[in-house]
Coordinates of C-alpha atoms in Angstrom, one line a residue:
X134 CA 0.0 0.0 0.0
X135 CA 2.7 2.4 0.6
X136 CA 3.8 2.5 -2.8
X137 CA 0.8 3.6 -4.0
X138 CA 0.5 6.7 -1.2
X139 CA 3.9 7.5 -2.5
X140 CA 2.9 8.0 -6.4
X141 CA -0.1 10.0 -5.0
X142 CA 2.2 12.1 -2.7
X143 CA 5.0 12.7 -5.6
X144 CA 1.7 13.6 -8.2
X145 CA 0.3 15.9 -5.7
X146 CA 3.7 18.0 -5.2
X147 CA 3.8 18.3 -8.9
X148 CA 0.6 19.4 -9.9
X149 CA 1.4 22.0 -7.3
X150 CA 4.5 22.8 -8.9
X151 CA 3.0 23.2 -12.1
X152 CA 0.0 25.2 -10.9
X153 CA 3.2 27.7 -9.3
X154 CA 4.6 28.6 -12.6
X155 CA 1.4 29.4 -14.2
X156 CA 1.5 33.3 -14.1
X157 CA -0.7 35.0 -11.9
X158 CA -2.9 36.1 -14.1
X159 CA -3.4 33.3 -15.9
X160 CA -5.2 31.7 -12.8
X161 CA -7.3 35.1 -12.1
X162 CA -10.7 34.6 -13.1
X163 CA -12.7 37.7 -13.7
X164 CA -16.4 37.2 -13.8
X165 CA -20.0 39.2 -14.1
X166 CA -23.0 37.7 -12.8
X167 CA -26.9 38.3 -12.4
X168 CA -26.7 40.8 -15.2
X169 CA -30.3 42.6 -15.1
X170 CA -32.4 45.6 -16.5
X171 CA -35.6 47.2 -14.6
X172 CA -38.3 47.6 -16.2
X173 CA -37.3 44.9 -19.0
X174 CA -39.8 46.9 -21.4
X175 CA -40.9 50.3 -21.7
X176 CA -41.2 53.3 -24.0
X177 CA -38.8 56.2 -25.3
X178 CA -39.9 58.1 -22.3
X179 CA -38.7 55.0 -19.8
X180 CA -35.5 55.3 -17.6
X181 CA -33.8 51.7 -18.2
X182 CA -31.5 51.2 -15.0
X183 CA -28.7 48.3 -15.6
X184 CA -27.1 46.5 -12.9
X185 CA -24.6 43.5 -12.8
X186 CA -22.0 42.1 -10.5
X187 CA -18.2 42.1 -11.0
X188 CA -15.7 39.5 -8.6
X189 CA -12.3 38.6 -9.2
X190 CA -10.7 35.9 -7.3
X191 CA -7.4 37.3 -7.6
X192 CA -8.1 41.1 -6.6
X193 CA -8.1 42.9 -10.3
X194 CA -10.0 45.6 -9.6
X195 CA -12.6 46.6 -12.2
X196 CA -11.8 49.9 -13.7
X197 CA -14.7 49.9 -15.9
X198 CA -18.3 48.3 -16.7
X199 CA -20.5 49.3 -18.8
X200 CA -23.9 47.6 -20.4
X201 CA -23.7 47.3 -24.2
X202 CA -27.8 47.9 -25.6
X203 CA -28.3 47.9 -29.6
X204 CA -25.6 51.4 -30.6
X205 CA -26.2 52.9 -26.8
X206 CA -23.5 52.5 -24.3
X207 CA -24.0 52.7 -21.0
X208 CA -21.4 53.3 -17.9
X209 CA -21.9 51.6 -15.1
X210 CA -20.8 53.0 -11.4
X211 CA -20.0 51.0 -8.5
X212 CA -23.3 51.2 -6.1
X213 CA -22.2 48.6 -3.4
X214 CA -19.1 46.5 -2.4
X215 CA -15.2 47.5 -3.9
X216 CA -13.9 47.1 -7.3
X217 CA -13.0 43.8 -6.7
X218 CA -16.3 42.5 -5.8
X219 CA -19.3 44.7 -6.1
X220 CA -22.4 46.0 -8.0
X221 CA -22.3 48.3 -10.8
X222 CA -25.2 50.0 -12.0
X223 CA -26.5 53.1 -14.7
X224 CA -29.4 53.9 -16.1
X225 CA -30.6 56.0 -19.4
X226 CA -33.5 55.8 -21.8
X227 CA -33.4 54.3 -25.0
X228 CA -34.7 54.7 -28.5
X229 CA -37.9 52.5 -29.7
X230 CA -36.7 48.7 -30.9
X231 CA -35.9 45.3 -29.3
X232 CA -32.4 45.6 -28.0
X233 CA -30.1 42.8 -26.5
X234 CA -28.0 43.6 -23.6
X235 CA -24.0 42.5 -23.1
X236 CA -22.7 43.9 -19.8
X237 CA -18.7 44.1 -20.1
X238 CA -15.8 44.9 -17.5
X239 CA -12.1 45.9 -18.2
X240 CA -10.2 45.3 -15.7
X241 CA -6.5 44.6 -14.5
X242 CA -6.5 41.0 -16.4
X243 CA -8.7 39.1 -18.0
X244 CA -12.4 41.6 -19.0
X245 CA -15.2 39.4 -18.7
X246 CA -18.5 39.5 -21.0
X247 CA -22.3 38.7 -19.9
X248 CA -24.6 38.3 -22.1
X249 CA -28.1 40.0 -20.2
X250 CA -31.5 40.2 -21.1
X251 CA -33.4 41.8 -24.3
X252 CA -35.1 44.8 -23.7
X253 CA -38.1 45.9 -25.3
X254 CA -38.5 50.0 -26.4
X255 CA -41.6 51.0 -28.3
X256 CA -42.3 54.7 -28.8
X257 CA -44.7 56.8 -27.2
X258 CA -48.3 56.7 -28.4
X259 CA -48.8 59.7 -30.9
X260 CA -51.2 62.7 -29.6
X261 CA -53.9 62.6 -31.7
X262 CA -54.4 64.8 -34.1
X263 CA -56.4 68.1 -33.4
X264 CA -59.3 68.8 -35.1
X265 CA -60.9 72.0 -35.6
X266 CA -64.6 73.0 -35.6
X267 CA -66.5 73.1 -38.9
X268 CA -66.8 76.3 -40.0
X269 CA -70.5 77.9 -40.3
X270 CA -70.8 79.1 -44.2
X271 CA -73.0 81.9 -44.3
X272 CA -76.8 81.0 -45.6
X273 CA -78.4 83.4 -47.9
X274 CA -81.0 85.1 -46.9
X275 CA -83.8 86.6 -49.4
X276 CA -84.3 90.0 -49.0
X277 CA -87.3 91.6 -48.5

């Protein structure tokens, strides 16, 4: 039996070795989670807000997140928690269409992508048309 705890012992310090020469940030895993947008659907005149969370295992701060929505861009600002581990969140409106959302984060390594949910924009109903009174033509009247 010893034999055998040996090979495990020796395979254990080397894939502990191994894992030591990998560089840093190689092993850092960036990631963003629970990507979301309130409401999900709304009209031109509707304030989106976007919120997602940004952790990194190995302490690379975030140094920016933003929410990707059809040609819009939208900068995110850390609301709670550090750069390292928080939630970032904007808001703005957004022209009429059906627009999917990609939240994104740069960062000191690896920048991490999440692919949110679609939002919904149509435009505001149109004011009707006003419409004006008929006009009275004058009747003739016979004279007298």
């Amino acid at each position: 039996m010893r034999p055998r705890l040996a090979r495990a012992g020796v395979l254990g310090v080397g894939i502990a070795l191994v894992s030591l020469l990998v560089p840093p940030d190689a092993r850092a895993v960036n990631t963003l989670s629970n990507g979301v947008v309130s409401p999900s659907s709304g009209s031109t005149l509707t304030t989106f807000v976007f919120t997602v969370d940004y952790f990194s295992n190995n302490g690379q701060e975030a140094t920016s997140v933003r929410a990707l929505v059809g040609d819009e861009v939208v900068a995110l600002s850390l609301v709670d928690g550090d750069a390292n581990d928080g939630t970032f969140s904007g808001s703005s409106t957004l022209p009429a269409g059906s627009w999917p959302v990609t939240f994104e984060a740069f960062s000191q390594g690896q920048d991490p992508t999440l692919a949110g949910p679609t939002v919904v924009v149509i435009g505001p109903t149109p004011q009707p048309t006003p419409t004006s009174a008929p006009t009275r033509t004058p009747t003739a009247r016979p004279r007298p």
